[in-house]
Coordinates of C-alpha atoms in Angstrom, one line a residue:
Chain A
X15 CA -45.3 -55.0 -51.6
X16 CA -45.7 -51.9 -49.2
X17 CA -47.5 -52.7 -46.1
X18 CA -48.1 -48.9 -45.9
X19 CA -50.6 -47.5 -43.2
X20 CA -52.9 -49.4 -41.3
X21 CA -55.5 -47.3 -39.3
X22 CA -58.5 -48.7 -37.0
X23 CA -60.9 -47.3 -34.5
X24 CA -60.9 -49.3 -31.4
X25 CA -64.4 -48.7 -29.1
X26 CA -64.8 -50.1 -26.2
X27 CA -68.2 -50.0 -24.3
X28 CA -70.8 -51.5 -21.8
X29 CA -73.7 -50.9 -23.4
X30 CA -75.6 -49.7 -26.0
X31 CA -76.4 -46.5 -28.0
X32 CA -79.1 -44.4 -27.3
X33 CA -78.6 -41.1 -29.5
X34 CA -78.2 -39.7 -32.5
X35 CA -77.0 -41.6 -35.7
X36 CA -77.2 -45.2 -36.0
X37 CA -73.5 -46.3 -34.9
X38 CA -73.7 -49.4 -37.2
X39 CA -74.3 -47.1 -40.6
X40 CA -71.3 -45.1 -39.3
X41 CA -68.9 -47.8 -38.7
X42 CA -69.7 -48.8 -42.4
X43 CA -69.3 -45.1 -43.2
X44 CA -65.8 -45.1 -41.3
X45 CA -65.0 -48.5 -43.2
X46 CA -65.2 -46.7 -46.8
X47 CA -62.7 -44.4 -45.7
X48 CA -60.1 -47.1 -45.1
X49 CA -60.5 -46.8 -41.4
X50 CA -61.5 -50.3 -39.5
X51 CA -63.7 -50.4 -36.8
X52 CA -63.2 -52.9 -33.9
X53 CA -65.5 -53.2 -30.9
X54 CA -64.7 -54.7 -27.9
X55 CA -68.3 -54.8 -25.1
X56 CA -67.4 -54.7 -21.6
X57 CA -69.6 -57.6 -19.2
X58 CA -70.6 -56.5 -15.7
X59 CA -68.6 -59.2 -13.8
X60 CA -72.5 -60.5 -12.7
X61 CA -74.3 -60.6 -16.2
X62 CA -74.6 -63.4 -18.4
X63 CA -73.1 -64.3 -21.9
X64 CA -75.0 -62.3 -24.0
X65 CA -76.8 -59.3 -22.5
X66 CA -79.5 -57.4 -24.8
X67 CA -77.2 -53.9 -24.8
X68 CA -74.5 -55.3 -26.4
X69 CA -76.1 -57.2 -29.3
X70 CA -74.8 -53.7 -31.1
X71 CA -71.4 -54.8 -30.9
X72 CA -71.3 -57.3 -33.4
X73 CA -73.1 -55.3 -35.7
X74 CA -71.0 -51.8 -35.7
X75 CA -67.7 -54.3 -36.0
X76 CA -69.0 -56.4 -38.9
X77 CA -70.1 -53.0 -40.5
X78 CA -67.0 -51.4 -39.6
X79 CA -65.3 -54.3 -41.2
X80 CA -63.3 -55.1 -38.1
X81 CA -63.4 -57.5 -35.3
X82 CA -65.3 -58.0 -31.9
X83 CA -65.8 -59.7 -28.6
X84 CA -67.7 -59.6 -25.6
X85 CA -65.5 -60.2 -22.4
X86 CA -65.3 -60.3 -18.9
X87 CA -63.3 -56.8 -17.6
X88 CA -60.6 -59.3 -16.2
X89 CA -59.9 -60.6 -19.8
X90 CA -60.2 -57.1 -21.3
X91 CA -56.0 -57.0 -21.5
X92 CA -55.4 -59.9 -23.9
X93 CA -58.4 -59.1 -25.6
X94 CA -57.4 -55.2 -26.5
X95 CA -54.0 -56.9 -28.2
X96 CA -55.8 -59.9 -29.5
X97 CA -58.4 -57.6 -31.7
X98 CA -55.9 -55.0 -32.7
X99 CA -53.8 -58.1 -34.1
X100 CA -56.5 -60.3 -35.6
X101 CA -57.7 -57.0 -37.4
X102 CA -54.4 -55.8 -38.3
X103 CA -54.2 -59.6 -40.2
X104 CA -57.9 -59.7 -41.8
X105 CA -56.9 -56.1 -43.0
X106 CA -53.4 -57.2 -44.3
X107 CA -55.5 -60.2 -45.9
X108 CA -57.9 -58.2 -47.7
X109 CA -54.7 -56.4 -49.4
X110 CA -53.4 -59.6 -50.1
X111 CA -56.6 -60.8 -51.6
X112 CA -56.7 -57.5 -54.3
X113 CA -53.0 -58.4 -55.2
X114 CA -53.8 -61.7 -55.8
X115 CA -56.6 -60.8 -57.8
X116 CA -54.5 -58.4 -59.9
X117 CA -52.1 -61.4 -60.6
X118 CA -54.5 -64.0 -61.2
X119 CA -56.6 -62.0 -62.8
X120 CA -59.9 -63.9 -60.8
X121 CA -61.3 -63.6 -58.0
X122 CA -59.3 -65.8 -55.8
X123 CA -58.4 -65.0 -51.8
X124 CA -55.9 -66.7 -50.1
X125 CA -58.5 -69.2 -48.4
X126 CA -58.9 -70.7 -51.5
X127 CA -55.7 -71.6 -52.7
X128 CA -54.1 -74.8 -52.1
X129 CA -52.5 -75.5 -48.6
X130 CA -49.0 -75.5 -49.6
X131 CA -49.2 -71.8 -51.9
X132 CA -51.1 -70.2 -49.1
X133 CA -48.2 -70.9 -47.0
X134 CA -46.2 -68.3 -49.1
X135 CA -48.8 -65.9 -48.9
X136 CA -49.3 -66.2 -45.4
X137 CA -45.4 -65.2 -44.6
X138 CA -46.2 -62.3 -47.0
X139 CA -49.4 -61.1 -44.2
X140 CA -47.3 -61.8 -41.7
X141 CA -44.2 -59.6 -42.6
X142 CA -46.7 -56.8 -43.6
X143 CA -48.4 -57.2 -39.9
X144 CA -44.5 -56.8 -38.2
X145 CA -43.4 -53.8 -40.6
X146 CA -46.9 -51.7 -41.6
X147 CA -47.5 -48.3 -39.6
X148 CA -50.3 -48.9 -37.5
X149 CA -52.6 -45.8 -36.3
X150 CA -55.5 -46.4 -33.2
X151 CA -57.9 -44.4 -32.1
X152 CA -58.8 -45.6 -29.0
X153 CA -62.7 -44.6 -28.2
X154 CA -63.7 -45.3 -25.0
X155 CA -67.3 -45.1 -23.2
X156 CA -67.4 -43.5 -20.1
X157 CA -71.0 -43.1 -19.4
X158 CA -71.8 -43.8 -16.0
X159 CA -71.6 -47.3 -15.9
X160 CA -68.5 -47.5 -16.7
X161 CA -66.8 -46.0 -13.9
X162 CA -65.8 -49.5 -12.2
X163 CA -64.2 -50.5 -16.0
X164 CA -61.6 -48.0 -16.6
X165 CA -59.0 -48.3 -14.5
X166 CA -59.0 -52.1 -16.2
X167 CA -59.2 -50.4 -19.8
X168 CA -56.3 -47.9 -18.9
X169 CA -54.1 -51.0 -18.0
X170 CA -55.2 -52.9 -21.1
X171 CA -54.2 -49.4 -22.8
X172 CA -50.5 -49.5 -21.6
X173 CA -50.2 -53.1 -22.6
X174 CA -51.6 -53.0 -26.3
X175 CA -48.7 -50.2 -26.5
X176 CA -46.6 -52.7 -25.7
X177 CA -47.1 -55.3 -27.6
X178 CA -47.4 -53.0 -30.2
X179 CA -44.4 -51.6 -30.4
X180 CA -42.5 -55.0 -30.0
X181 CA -43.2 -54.5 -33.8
X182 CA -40.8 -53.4 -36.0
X183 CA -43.1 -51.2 -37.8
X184 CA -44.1 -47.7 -36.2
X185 CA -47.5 -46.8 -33.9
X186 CA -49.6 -44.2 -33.3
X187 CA -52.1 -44.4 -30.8
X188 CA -54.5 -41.4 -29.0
X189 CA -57.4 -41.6 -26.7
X190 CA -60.6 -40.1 -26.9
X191 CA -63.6 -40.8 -24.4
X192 CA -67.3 -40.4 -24.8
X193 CA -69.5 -38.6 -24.3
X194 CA -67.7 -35.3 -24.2
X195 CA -68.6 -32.2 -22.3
X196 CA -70.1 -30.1 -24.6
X197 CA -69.1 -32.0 -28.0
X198 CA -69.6 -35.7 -28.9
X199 CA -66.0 -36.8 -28.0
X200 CA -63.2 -35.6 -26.1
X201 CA -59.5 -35.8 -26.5
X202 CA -57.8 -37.6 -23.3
X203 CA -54.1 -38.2 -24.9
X204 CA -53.3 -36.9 -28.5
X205 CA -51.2 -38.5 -31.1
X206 CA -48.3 -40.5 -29.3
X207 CA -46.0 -43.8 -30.6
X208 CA -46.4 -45.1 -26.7
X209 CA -49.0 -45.3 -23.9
X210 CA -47.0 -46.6 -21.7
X211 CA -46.4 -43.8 -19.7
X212 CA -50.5 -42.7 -19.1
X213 CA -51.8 -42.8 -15.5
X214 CA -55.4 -41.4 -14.1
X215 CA -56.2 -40.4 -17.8
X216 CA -60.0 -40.9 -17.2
X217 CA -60.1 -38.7 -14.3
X218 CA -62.9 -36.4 -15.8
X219 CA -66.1 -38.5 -16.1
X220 CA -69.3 -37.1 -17.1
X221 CA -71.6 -38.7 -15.4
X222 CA -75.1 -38.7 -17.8
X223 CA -77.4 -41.4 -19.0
X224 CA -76.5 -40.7 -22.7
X225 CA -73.9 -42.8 -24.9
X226 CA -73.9 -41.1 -28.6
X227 CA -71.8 -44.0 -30.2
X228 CA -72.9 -43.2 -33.5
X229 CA -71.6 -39.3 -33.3
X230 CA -69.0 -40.5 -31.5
X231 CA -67.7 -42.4 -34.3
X232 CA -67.8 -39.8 -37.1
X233 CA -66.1 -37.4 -35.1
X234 CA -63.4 -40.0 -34.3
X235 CA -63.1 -40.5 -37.7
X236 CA -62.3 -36.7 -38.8
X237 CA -59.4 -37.0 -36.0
X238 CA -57.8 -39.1 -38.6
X239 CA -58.7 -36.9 -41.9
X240 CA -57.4 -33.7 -40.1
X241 CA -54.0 -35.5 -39.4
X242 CA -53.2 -37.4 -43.0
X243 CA -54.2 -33.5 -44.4
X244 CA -50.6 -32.4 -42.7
X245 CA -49.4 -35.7 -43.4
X246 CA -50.2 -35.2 -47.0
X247 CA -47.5 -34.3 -49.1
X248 CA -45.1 -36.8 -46.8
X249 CA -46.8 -39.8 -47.4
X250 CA -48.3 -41.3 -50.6
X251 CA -48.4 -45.1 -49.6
X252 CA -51.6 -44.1 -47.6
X253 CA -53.6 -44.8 -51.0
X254 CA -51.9 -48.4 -50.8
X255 CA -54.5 -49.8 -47.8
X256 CA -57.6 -46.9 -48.8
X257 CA -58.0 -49.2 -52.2
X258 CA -58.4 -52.9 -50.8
Chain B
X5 CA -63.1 -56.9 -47.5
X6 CA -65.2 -58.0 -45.3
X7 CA -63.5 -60.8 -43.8
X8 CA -65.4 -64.7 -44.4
X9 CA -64.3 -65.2 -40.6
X10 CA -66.1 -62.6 -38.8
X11 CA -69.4 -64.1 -40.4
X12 CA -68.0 -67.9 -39.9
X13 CA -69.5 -70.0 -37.2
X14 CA -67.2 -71.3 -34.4
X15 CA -66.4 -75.0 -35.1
X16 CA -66.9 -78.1 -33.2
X17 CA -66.3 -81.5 -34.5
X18 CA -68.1 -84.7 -32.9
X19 CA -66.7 -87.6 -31.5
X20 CA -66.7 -90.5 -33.9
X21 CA -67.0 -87.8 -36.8
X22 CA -65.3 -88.5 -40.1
X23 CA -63.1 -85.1 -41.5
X24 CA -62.3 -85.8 -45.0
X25 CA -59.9 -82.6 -46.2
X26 CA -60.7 -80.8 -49.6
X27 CA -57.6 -81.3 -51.3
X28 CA -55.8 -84.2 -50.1
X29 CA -58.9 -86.5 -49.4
X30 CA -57.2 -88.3 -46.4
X31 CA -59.7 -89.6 -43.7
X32 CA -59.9 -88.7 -39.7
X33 CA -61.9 -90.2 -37.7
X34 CA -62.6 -87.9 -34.2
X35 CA -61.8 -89.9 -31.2
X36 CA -62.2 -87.2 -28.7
X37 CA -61.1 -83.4 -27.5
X38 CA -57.9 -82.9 -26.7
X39 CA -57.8 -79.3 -25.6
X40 CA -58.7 -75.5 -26.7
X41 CA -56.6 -72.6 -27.2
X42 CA -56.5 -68.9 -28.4
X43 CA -56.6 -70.1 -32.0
X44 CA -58.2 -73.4 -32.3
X45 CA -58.7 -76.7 -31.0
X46 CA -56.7 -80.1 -30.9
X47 CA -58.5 -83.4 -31.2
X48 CA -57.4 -86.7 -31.1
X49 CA -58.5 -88.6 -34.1
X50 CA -57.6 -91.8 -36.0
X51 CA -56.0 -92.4 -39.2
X52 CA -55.0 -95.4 -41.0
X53 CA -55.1 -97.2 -37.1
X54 CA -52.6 -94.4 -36.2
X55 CA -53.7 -91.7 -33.6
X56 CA -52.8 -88.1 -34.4
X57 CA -53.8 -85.1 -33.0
X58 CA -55.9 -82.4 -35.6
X59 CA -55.9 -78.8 -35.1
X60 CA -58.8 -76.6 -36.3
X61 CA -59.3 -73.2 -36.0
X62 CA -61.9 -70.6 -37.3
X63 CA -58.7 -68.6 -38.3
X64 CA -57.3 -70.0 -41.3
X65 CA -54.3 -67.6 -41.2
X66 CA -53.2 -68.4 -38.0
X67 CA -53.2 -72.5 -39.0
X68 CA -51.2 -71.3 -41.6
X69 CA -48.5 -69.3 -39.8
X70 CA -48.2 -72.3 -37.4
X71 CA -47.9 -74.9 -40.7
X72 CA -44.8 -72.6 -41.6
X73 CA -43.6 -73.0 -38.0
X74 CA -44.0 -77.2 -38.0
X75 CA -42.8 -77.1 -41.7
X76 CA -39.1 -75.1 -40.9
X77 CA -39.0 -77.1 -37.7
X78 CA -38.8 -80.2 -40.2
X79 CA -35.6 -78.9 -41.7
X80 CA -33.5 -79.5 -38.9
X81 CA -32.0 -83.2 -39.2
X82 CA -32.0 -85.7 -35.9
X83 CA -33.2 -83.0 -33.8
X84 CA -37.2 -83.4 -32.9
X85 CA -38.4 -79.7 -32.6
X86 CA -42.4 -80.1 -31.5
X87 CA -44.6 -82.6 -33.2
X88 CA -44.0 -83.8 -37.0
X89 CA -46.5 -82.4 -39.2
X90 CA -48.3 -85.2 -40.8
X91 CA -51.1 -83.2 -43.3
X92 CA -51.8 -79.8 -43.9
X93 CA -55.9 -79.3 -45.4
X94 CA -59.0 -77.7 -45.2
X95 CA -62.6 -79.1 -44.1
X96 CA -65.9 -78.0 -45.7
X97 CA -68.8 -78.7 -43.9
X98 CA -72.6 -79.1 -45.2
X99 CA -73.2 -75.0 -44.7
X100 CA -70.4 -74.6 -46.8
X101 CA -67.8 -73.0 -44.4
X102 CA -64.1 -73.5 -44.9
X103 CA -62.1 -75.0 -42.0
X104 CA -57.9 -74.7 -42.3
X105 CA -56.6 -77.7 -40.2
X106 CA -53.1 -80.0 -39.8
X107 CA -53.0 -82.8 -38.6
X108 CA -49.5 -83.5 -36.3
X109 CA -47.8 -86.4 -34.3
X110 CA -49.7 -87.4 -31.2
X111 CA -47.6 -87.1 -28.4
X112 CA -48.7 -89.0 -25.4
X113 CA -47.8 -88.6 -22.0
X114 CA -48.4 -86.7 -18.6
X115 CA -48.5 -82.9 -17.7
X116 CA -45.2 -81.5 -16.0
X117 CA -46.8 -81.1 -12.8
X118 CA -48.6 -84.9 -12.6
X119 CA -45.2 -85.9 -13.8
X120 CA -43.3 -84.3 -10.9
X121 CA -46.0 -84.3 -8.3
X122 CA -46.3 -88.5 -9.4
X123 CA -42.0 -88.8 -9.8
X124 CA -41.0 -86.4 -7.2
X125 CA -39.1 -83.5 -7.8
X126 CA -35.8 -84.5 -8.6
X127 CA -36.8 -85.3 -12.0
X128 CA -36.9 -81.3 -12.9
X129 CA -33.5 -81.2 -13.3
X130 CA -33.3 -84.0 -16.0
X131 CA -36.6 -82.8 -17.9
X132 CA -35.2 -79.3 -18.0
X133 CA -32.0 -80.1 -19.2
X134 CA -33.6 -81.7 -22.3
X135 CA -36.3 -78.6 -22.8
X136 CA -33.4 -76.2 -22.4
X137 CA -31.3 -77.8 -25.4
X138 CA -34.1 -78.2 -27.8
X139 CA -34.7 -73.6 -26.7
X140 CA -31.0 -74.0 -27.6
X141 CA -31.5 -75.7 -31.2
X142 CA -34.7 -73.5 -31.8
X143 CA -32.5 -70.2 -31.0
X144 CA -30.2 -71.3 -33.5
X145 CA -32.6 -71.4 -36.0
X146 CA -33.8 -68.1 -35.2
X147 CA -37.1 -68.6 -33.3
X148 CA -38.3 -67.8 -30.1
X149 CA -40.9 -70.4 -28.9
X150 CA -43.5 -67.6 -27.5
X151 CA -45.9 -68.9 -25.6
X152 CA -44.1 -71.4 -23.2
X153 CA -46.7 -72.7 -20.5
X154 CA -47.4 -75.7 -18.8
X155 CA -50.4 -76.0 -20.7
X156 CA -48.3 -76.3 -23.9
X157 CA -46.0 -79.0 -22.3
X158 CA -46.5 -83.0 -22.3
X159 CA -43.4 -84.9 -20.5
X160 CA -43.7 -88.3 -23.1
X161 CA -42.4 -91.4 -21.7
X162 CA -39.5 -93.9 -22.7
X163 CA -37.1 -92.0 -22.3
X164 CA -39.1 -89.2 -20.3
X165 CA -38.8 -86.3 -21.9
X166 CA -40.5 -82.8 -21.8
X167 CA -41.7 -81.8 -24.9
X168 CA -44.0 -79.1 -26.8
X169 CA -46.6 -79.7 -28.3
X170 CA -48.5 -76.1 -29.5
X171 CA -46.5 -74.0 -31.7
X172 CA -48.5 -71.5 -32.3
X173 CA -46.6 -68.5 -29.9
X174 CA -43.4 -68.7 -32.3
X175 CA -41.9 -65.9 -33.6
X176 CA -38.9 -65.1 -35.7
X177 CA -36.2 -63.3 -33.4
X178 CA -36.2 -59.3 -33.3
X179 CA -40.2 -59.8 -33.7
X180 CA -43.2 -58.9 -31.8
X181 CA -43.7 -62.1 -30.0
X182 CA -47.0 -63.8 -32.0
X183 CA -49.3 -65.4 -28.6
X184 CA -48.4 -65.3 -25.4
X185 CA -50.0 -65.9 -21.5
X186 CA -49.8 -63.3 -18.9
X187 CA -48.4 -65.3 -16.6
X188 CA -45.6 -66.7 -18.7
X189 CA -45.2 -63.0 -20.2
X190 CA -42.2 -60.6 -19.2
X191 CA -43.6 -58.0 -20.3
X192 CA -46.6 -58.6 -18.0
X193 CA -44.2 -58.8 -14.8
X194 CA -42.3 -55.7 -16.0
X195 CA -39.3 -57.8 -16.6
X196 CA -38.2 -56.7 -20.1
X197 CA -40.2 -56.3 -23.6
X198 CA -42.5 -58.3 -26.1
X199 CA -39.8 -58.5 -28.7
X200 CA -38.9 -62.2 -29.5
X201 CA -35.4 -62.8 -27.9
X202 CA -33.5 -65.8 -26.3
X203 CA -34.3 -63.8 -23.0
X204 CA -38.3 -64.2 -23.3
X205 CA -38.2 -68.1 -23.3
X206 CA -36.0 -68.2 -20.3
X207 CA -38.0 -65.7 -18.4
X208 CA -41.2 -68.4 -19.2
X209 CA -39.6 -71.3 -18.4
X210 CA -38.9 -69.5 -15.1
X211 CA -42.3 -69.3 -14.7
X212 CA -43.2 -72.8 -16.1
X213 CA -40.8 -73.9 -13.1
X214 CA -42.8 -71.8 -10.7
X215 CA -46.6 -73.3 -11.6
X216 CA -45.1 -76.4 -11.0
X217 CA -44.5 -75.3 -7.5
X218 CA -48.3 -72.7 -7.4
X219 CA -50.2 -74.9 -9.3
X220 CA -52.8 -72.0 -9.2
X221 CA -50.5 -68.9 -10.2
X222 CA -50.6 -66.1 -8.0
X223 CA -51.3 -62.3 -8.8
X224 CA -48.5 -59.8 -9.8
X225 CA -48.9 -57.4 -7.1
X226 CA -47.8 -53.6 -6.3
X227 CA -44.4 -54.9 -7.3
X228 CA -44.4 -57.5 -9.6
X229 CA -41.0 -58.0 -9.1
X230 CA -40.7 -58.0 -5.6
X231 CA -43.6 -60.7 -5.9
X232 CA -41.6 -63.3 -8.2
X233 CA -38.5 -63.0 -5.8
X234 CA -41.1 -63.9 -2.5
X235 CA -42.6 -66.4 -4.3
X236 CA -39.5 -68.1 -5.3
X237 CA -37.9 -67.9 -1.8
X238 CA -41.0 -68.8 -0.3
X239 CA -41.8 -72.6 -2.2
X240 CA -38.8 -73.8 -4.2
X241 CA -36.8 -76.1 -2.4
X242 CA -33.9 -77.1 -4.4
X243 CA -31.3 -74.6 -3.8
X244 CA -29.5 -74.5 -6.8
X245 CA -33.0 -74.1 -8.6
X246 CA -33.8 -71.1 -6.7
X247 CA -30.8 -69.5 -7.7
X248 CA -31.7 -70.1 -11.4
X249 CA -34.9 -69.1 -11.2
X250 CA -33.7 -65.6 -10.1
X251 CA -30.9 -65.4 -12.3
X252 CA -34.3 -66.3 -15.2
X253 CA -36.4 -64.0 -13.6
X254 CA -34.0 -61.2 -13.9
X255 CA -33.0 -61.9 -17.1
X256 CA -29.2 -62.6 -16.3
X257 CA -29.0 -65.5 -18.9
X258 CA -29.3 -64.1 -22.2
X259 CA -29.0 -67.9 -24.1
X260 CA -30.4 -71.2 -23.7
X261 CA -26.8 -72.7 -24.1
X262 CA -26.0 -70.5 -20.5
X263 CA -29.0 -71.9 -18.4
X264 CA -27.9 -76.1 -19.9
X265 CA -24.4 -75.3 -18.5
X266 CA -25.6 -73.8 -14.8
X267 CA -27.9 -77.1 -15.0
X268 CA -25.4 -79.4 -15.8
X269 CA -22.9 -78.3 -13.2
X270 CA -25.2 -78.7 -10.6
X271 CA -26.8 -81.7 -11.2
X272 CA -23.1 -82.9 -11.4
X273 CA -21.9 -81.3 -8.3
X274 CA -24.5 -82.3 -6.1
X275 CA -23.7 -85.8 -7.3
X276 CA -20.1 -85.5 -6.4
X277 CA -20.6 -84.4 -3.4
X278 CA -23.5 -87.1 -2.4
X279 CA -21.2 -89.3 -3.2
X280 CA -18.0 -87.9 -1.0
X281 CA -20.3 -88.1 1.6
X282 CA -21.0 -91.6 1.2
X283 CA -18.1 -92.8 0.5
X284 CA -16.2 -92.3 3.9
X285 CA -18.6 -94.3 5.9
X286 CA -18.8 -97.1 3.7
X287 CA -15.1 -97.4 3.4
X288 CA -14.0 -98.4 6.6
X289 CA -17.6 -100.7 6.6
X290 CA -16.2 -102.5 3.7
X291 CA -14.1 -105.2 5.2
X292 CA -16.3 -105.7 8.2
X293 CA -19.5 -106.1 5.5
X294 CA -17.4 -108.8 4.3
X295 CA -16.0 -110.3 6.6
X296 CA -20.3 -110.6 8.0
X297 CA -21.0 -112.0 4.6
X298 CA -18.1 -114.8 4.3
X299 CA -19.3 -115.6 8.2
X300 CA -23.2 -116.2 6.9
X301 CA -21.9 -118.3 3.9
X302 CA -19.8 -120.3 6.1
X303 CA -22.6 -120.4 9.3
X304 CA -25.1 -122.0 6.3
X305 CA -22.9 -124.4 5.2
X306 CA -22.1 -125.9 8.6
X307 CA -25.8 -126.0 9.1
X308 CA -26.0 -127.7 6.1
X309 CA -23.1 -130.1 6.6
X310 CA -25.1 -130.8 10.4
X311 CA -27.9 -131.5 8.9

């Protein structure tokens, strides 16, 4: 089985949307494309576990079809690799899932089978998950209120491209903050295998009241479409993870 | 797609509940918590008057992985690699929700630092020397353990012996490694990658040593580093010890089998020379000890003969 391409929108925030399109309807827009969409909502050190802005986290990820968690800016590291992983797996999963429904001809997913056959399976997810091509679009808020958070997300940043890349399979990672100046997002590093290297990339921070996650989203999105168009005629396995 | 564990509630079993798995129909009874981790938590329950520990988690795929972990680790003959696995099942409850869980050998005993804080630290040497040869085997059989912490560490008694007890961090070699703890992470200190080698276990038993000593951890600094070489200077008082931890830290030892030798030549030496040094004063004390205790015999047997 070909693990093929694996491509997800990571967006991390503080707060909620307040403009344009609704960002859950896009996530599950982004979703039909083949593109997952995990969340990850930044906690002011002094709030408590569940703050009213980020109730919107949960629902853009579950429509997105990815994961999410609300943390603490400390934990924000382990969490950046922990989501990227646990997505990468539910993602590897689903394809799982379709092949196993093509063999067994039901509707069976690997929860379901008996303890000792989903032991098989599982090695199966997890070779996929070391040798599939993983693409992230990292999509970071930087409204105002976010200013005290980035230097943490930059560092969580360099350390998801490492633990990344500890795979044997290949990466692709850019970073796009928003809102941008004049457009919804803006391009802070473009298409790279390693992040490793960034430093100050959030210099530039526009400092307005308005977070446009929803736009945001859709216009991340096309930064995948405009790449797999050159990437056309290389690649076909892309089809592969679009399917399941 | 849609995953059925995004929408799954977190799960948390009472004490004195009864888990009967879907397939194999065994009973557990929950005695109490045992701890919580990334994925999942351990409880200690009864079955059949035995106590095992039962691990749960909202994440049926990692249960899984680690089940293919416990069950290879059962392949290797006469050579106790982490807990046995007793049961491998899931657990419905009344909403419906599917629960992966095992159920593994309840290893009892005290945390490294109670241990050495309790026995003294002369004991490390000993307790290292077994951890170090079981790295060894589990090398061999192409694993790296991971996610090597004192948290994942139980020193069991008769004969003491330091052993693990969460597999859950191992990885096949040449692969990214699967959980991990920044402070017990290489790559975190800038000491080398997140690709499973021989060389990340070391570097975390380094730093398993090093709790021991900071039982609170201590930030990485402007030079991580710099920082690990400070704070190994700066607390650990067995010289030969210091000298391996650096030689961990900066990844010198590239197999577990390098680290057992250095251990077992010191812990010989310094018993050589303990000895040497004791030796020469007792020597020449030997005959006068001797000669004190025939005197005492014969001074209590004229007292007794007098009276």
């Amino acid at each position: 089985m070909k693990a093929g391409n694996l491509k997800q929108i990571l967006l991390i925030t503080d707060g909620c949307s307040n403009q344009g399109e609704n960002p859950a309807m896009v996530a599950s827009l982004v979703a039909e494309q083949g593109i997952t969409v995990n969340v990850i909502g930044i906690l002011e050190d002094t709030q408590s576990e569940q703050p009213e802005g980020l109730e919107e986290v949960e629902d853009v990820a579950v429509n997105g079809r990815g994961v999410s968690q609300i943390v603490y800016q400390q934990a924000l590291t382990q969490t950046v690799q922990t989501v990227t992983k646990q997505a990468m797996t539910e993602t590897l999963q689903g394809v799982v899932n379709h092949e196993l429904k093509h063999i067994l001809g039901q509707e069976t997913t690997i929860e379901e089978l008996p303890p000792e056959q989903r032991g098989e399976v599982m090695e199966v997810v997890d070779e996929l998950g070391e040798t599939c091509s993983l693409e992230v679009l990292v999509l970071v808020d930087t409204s105002a209120s976010m200013a005290n958070k980035l230097l943490a997300v930059q560092e969580a940043l360099i350390d998801l491209s490492i633990s990344m890349n500890a795979r044997m399979g290949d990466n692709r990672f850019a970073v796009y903050q928003f809102p941008g100046r004049k457009k919804p997002i803006q391009q802070l590093v473009d298409w790279t295998s390693r992040l490793d290297s960034i430093s100050s990339i959030f210099s530039k921070i526009s400092s307005g009241g308005i977070t446009p996650t929803g736009p945001a989203l859709k216009e991340a999105m096309y930064q995948f479409g405009k790449k797999s168009l050159r990437r056309r005629f290389r690649k076909d396995d892309l089809s592969n993870i679009e399917e399941a | 797609m849609i995953s059925p564990t995004s929408k799954k509630p977190d799960v948390r079993l009472r004490k004195g509940q009864i888990i009967i798995g879907k397939w194999h129909k065994r009973q557990y009874q929950v005695i109490r918590l045992l701890g919580s981790g990334a994925i999942g938590t351990v409880y200690l329950c009864l079955y059949q008057n035995r106590k095992v520990a039962l691990k749960m988690s909202i994440q049926s795929a990692a249960i899984t992985s680690e089940v293919n972990v416990l069950k290879s680790f059962q392949a290797v003959q006469g050579h106790h690699l982490g807990p046995a696995l007793i049961d491998v099942d899931d657990y419905v409850t009344s909403a419906g929700h599917h629960y992966a869980f095992y159920i593994m050998e309840y290893i009892s005993g005290d945390t490294l630092t109670s241990f050495i804080n309790q026995n003294g630290n002369q004991w490390l040497s000993p307790l290292l020397l077994g951890l170090v040869k079981d790295l060894e085997v589990l090398h061999k059989q192409g694993y790296v353990f991971g996610d090597l912490k004192l948290e994942n560490l139980i020193v069991a008694r008769n004969p003491a012996k330091l052993r693990w007890v969460d597999v859950g961090g191992t990885t096949w070699k040449g692969r990214a490694i699967k959980e991990y703890t920044e402070f017990y992470d290489r790559a975190y200190w800038g000491c080398g990658t997140r690709k499973a080698d021989a060389g990340y276990d070391l570097f975390a038993l380094a730093m398993v040593i090093l709790r021991v000593y900071y039982p609170d951890g201590f930030a990485r600094g402007q030079n991580p580093r710099k920082t690990l070489r400070q704070k190994i200077d700066q607390a650990v008082d067995i010289e030969p010890l210091k000298h391996l931890l650096k030689q961990l830290v900066d990844q010198t030892f590239h197999e577990a089998g390098q680290v057992h030798r250095f251990l077992l030549t010191h812990a010989m030496k310094r018993q050589t020379t303990r000895a040497k040094q004791v030796q020469p004063i007792n020597e020449p004390l030997y005959p006068v000890v001797e000669m004190i205790g025939v005197l005492t015999v014969g001074a209590g047997y004229c007292l007794y003969l007098m009276l």
